[in-house]
PDB file of C-alpha atoms in Angstrom:
ATOM      1  CA  UNK A   6      -4.475   2.052  16.014  1.00 93.00           C
ATOM      2  CA  UNK A   7      -1.746   2.329  13.396  1.00 97.00           C
ATOM      3  CA  UNK A   8       1.559   0.712  14.279  1.00 97.00           C
ATOM      4  CA  UNK A   9       4.745  -0.398  12.601  1.00 97.00           C
ATOM      5  CA  UNK A  10       4.594  -4.005  11.391  1.00 98.00           C
ATOM      6  CA  UNK A  11       7.190  -6.600  12.340  1.00 96.00           C
ATOM      7  CA  UNK A  12       8.143  -9.898  10.785  1.00 97.00           C
ATOM      8  CA  UNK A  13       6.025 -11.584  13.481  1.00 97.00           C
ATOM      9  CA  UNK A  14       2.980 -10.087  11.725  1.00 98.00           C
ATOM     10  CA  UNK A  15       3.814 -11.656   8.348  1.00 98.00           C
ATOM     11  CA  UNK A  16       1.362 -14.602   8.535  1.00 97.00           C
ATOM     12  CA  UNK A  17      -1.570 -12.325   9.439  1.00 98.00           C
ATOM     13  CA  UNK A  18      -0.553  -9.638   6.917  1.00 98.00           C
ATOM     14  CA  UNK A  19      -0.139 -12.162   4.112  1.00 97.00           C
ATOM     15  CA  UNK A  20      -3.474 -13.798   4.956  1.00 97.00           C
ATOM     16  CA  UNK A  21      -5.270 -10.440   4.941  1.00 98.00           C
ATOM     17  CA  UNK A  22      -3.729  -9.275   1.651  1.00 97.00           C
ATOM     18  CA  UNK A  23      -4.259 -12.591  -0.131  1.00 97.00           C
ATOM     19  CA  UNK A  24      -7.885 -12.719   1.081  1.00 97.00           C
ATOM     20  CA  UNK A  25      -8.529  -9.271  -0.407  1.00 97.00           C
ATOM     21  CA  UNK A  26      -6.729 -10.084  -3.668  1.00 96.00           C
ATOM     22  CA  UNK A  27      -8.864 -13.215  -4.041  1.00 96.00           C
ATOM     23  CA  UNK A  28     -12.001 -11.174  -3.279  1.00 96.00           C
ATOM     24  CA  UNK A  29     -11.241  -9.045  -6.344  1.00 96.00           C
ATOM     25  CA  UNK A  30     -10.183 -11.967  -8.533  1.00 95.00           C
ATOM     26  CA  UNK A  31      -6.506 -11.014  -8.395  1.00 95.00           C
ATOM     27  CA  UNK A  32      -3.834 -13.680  -8.042  1.00 93.00           C
ATOM     28  CA  UNK A  33      -1.434 -13.559  -5.082  1.00 95.00           C
ATOM     29  CA  UNK A  34       2.168 -14.249  -6.129  1.00 92.00           C
ATOM     30  CA  UNK A  35       4.733 -14.827  -3.384  1.00 91.00           C
ATOM     31  CA  UNK A  36       7.459 -15.435  -5.985  1.00 90.00           C
ATOM     32  CA  UNK A  37       7.299 -11.984  -7.586  1.00 90.00           C
ATOM     33  CA  UNK A  38       4.734  -9.266  -6.860  1.00 91.00           C
ATOM     34  CA  UNK A  39       4.261 -10.258  -3.214  1.00 94.00           C
ATOM     35  CA  UNK A  40       7.826 -11.367  -2.430  1.00 95.00           C
ATOM     36  CA  UNK A  41       8.285  -8.219  -0.322  1.00 95.00           C
ATOM     37  CA  UNK A  42       5.949  -9.830   2.228  1.00 96.00           C
ATOM     38  CA  UNK A  43       8.351 -12.697   2.898  1.00 95.00           C
ATOM     39  CA  UNK A  44      10.659 -10.415   4.899  1.00 95.00           C
ATOM     40  CA  UNK A  45       8.899  -7.125   5.698  1.00 96.00           C
ATOM     41  CA  UNK A  46      11.640  -5.653   7.874  1.00 95.00           C
ATOM     42  CA  UNK A  47      14.308  -6.267   5.225  1.00 95.00           C
ATOM     43  CA  UNK A  48      12.106  -5.265   2.275  1.00 95.00           C
ATOM     44  CA  UNK A  49      10.890  -2.006   3.774  1.00 97.00           C
ATOM     45  CA  UNK A  50      12.719  -0.715   6.858  1.00 96.00           C
ATOM     46  CA  UNK A  51      16.337  -1.406   5.908  1.00 93.00           C
ATOM     47  CA  UNK A  52      15.673   0.157   2.497  1.00 90.00           C
ATOM     48  CA  UNK A  53      14.378   3.453   3.958  1.00 94.00           C
ATOM     49  CA  UNK A  54      10.679   2.706   3.717  1.00 96.00           C
ATOM     50  CA  UNK A  55       8.037   1.651   6.192  1.00 97.00           C
ATOM     51  CA  UNK A  56       5.203  -0.840   6.581  1.00 98.00           C
ATOM     52  CA  UNK A  57       2.349  -0.282   8.990  1.00 98.00           C
ATOM     53  CA  UNK A  58      -0.773  -2.108  10.075  1.00 98.00           C
ATOM     54  CA  UNK A  59      -4.080  -0.779  11.345  1.00 98.00           C
ATOM     55  CA  UNK A  60      -5.582  -2.672  14.266  1.00 97.00           C
ATOM     56  CA  UNK A  61      -9.123  -2.608  15.553  1.00 95.00           C
ATOM     57  CA  UNK A  62      -9.928  -2.115  19.236  1.00 92.00           C
ATOM     58  CA  UNK A  63      -9.179  -5.770  19.992  1.00 95.00           C
ATOM     59  CA  UNK A  64      -5.722  -5.771  18.392  1.00 95.00           C
ATOM     60  CA  UNK A  65      -6.817  -7.523  15.183  1.00 97.00           C
ATOM     61  CA  UNK A  66      -4.989  -6.353  12.044  1.00 98.00           C
ATOM     62  CA  UNK A  67      -7.631  -4.958   9.687  1.00 98.00           C
ATOM     63  CA  UNK A  68      -5.486  -3.053   7.166  1.00 98.00           C
ATOM     64  CA  UNK A  69      -1.959  -2.660   5.817  1.00 98.00           C
ATOM     65  CA  UNK A  70       0.020   0.085   4.106  1.00 98.00           C
ATOM     66  CA  UNK A  71       3.635   0.206   2.994  1.00 98.00           C
ATOM     67  CA  UNK A  72       6.059   2.726   1.534  1.00 98.00           C
ATOM     68  CA  UNK A  73       8.900   1.258  -0.532  1.00 97.00           C
ATOM     69  CA  UNK A  74      11.973   3.343  -1.347  1.00 97.00           C
ATOM     70  CA  UNK A  75      12.376   3.588  -5.121  1.00 96.00           C
ATOM     71  CA  UNK A  76      15.347   5.991  -5.038  1.00 94.00           C
ATOM     72  CA  UNK A  77      15.485   9.555  -6.385  1.00 94.00           C
ATOM     73  CA  UNK A  78      13.322  10.849  -3.489  1.00 97.00           C
ATOM     74  CA  UNK A  79      10.472   8.612  -4.702  1.00 97.00           C
ATOM     75  CA  UNK A  80       8.510   6.057  -2.711  1.00 98.00           C
ATOM     76  CA  UNK A  81       5.998   3.530  -3.917  1.00 97.00           C
ATOM     77  CA  UNK A  82       2.740   3.119  -2.026  1.00 98.00           C
ATOM     78  CA  UNK A  83       2.412  -0.634  -1.647  1.00 97.00           C
ATOM     79  CA  UNK A  84       0.054  -3.114  -0.093  1.00 97.00           C
ATOM     80  CA  UNK A  85      -2.646  -0.666   0.984  1.00 97.00           C
ATOM     81  CA  UNK A  86      -5.431  -3.122   1.748  1.00 97.00           C
ATOM     82  CA  UNK A  87      -8.436  -2.957   4.058  1.00 96.00           C
ATOM     83  CA  UNK A  88     -10.708  -5.840   5.070  1.00 96.00           C
ATOM     84  CA  UNK A  89     -14.137  -5.733   3.420  1.00 95.00           C
ATOM     85  CA  UNK A  90     -15.903  -5.441   6.792  1.00 95.00           C
ATOM     86  CA  UNK A  91     -13.923  -2.266   7.540  1.00 95.00           C
ATOM     87  CA  UNK A  92     -14.552  -0.379   4.294  1.00 93.00           C
ATOM     88  CA  UNK A  93     -16.796   2.660   4.122  1.00 92.00           C
ATOM     89  CA  UNK A  94     -15.732   3.896   7.552  1.00 94.00           C
ATOM     90  CA  UNK A  95     -13.066   6.400   6.498  1.00 94.00           C
ATOM     91  CA  UNK A  96     -10.215   3.982   7.136  1.00 96.00           C
ATOM     92  CA  UNK A  97      -8.909   4.077   3.570  1.00 95.00           C
ATOM     93  CA  UNK A  98      -8.602   7.843   3.902  1.00 97.00           C
ATOM     94  CA  UNK A  99      -6.854   7.364   7.255  1.00 97.00           C
ATOM     95  CA  UNK A 100      -4.350   4.978   5.643  1.00 97.00           C
ATOM     96  CA  UNK A 101      -3.661   7.289   2.718  1.00 98.00           C
ATOM     97  CA  UNK A 102      -3.321  10.370   4.958  1.00 97.00           C
ATOM     98  CA  UNK A 103      -0.884   8.394   7.097  1.00 98.00           C
ATOM     99  CA  UNK A 104       1.104   7.223   4.066  1.00 98.00           C
ATOM    100  CA  UNK A 105       1.402  10.724   2.597  1.00 98.00           C
ATOM    101  CA  UNK A 106       2.360  12.258   5.945  1.00 97.00           C
ATOM    102  CA  UNK A 107       4.924   9.519   6.592  1.00 97.00           C
ATOM    103  CA  UNK A 108       6.391   9.839   3.098  1.00 98.00           C
ATOM    104  CA  UNK A 109       6.847  13.581   3.552  1.00 97.00           C
ATOM    105  CA  UNK A 110       8.386  12.987   6.985  1.00 96.00           C
ATOM    106  CA  UNK A 111      10.883  10.576   5.426  1.00 96.00           C
ATOM    107  CA  UNK A 112      11.839  13.234   2.881  1.00 96.00           C
ATOM    108  CA  UNK A 113      10.188  11.777  -0.201  1.00 98.00           C
ATOM    109  CA  UNK A 114       9.144  14.234  -2.913  1.00 98.00           C
ATOM    110  CA  UNK A 115       7.081  11.877  -5.091  1.00 98.00           C
ATOM    111  CA  UNK A 116       4.810   8.899  -4.423  1.00 98.00           C
ATOM    112  CA  UNK A 117       3.960   6.347  -7.085  1.00 98.00           C
ATOM    113  CA  UNK A 118       1.653   3.347  -7.030  1.00 98.00           C
ATOM    114  CA  UNK A 119       0.467   0.532  -9.251  1.00 96.00           C
ATOM    115  CA  UNK A 120      -3.064  -0.807  -9.100  1.00 96.00           C
ATOM    116  CA  UNK A 121      -5.592  -2.953 -10.915  1.00 96.00           C
ATOM    117  CA  UNK A 122      -8.704  -1.481 -12.535  1.00 95.00           C
ATOM    118  CA  UNK A 123     -10.959  -3.797 -10.478  1.00 96.00           C
ATOM    119  CA  UNK A 124      -9.916  -1.900  -7.324  1.00 95.00           C
ATOM    120  CA  UNK A 125     -12.374   0.878  -8.126  1.00 94.00           C
ATOM    121  CA  UNK A 126     -12.785   2.172  -4.564  1.00 93.00           C
ATOM    122  CA  UNK A 127      -9.031   2.575  -4.131  1.00 95.00           C
ATOM    123  CA  UNK A 128      -8.620   4.268  -7.509  1.00 96.00           C
ATOM    124  CA  UNK A 129     -11.404   6.702  -6.676  1.00 96.00           C
ATOM    125  CA  UNK A 130      -9.628   7.550  -3.414  1.00 97.00           C
ATOM    126  CA  UNK A 131      -6.276   8.067  -5.144  1.00 98.00           C
ATOM    127  CA  UNK A 132      -7.836  10.366  -7.730  1.00 97.00           C
ATOM    128  CA  UNK A 133      -9.606  12.411  -5.028  1.00 97.00           C
ATOM    129  CA  UNK A 134      -6.191  12.939  -3.439  1.00 97.00           C
ATOM    130  CA  UNK A 135      -4.759  14.272  -6.689  1.00 97.00           C
ATOM    131  CA  UNK A 136      -2.878  11.227  -7.945  1.00 98.00           C
ATOM    132  CA  UNK A 137      -2.352  11.409 -11.702  1.00 97.00           C
ATOM    133  CA  UNK A 138      -2.134   8.516 -14.156  1.00 96.00           C
ATOM    134  CA  UNK A 139       1.176   7.841 -15.866  1.00 95.00           C
ATOM    135  CA  UNK A 140       2.754   5.079 -17.971  1.00 92.00           C
ATOM    136  CA  UNK A 141       5.716   3.451 -16.227  1.00 89.00           C
ATOM    137  CA  UNK A 142       8.332   1.373 -18.038  1.00 86.00           C
ATOM    138  CA  UNK A 143       7.059  -1.737 -16.238  1.00 83.00           C
ATOM    139  CA  UNK A 144       3.937  -2.779 -14.325  1.00 85.00           C
ATOM    140  CA  UNK A 145       3.746  -5.721 -11.938  1.00 84.00           C
ATOM    141  CA  UNK A 146       1.855  -8.742 -13.204  1.00 81.00           C
ATOM    142  CA  UNK A 147      -1.612  -8.063 -11.781  1.00 90.00           C
ATOM    143  CA  UNK A 148      -1.590  -4.278 -12.241  1.00 93.00           C
ATOM    144  CA  UNK A 149      -2.828  -2.366 -15.262  1.00 94.00           C
ATOM    145  CA  UNK A 150      -2.626   1.237 -14.026  1.00 96.00           C
ATOM    146  CA  UNK A 151      -0.046   3.473 -12.392  1.00 97.00           C
ATOM    147  CA  UNK A 152      -0.395   6.802 -10.601  1.00 98.00           C
ATOM    148  CA  UNK A 153       1.905   9.402  -9.079  1.00 98.00           C
ATOM    149  CA  UNK A 154       1.548  12.219  -6.597  1.00 98.00           C
ATOM    150  CA  UNK A 155       3.915  15.182  -6.269  1.00 97.00           C
ATOM    151  CA  UNK A 156       4.360  15.428  -2.502  1.00 97.00           C
ATOM    152  CA  UNK A 157       5.683  18.983  -2.734  1.00 91.00           C
ATOM    153  CA  UNK A 158       2.275  20.198  -3.914  1.00 81.00           C
ATOM    154  CA  UNK A 159       0.130  18.139  -1.595  1.00 72.00           C
TER     155      UNK A 159
END
């Protein structure tokens, strides 16, 4: 079940995301790249974005996905992570479908994202959905690629 995250979920969300980052050899950074996780409601909801979690049948959080308002009708897909034990079951597609649908519902026209080349499964999914590579002015510390999707044509 997908549901809106609350600040009460922060310890579980942070644990899940940091576990997955470590799995791929990526460094969690609460001071910069991951500072949005310190106050999810303020970072996402007040700014016009959203942050959701996917729970299994027992209420355990198994995945996360956020949309961060970047201005100019653009949102950034952030923190889309899925536990290793839950991969290969169509849940990544479910998360991305949800994110795109939600972004359109919030009136966004463009979605951007930053990722690291070691996240091959995620990159493959983004490309299947029509995300295109681009070169932003800045990339966060652990990312080496950026993609965008025109939501008007998707």
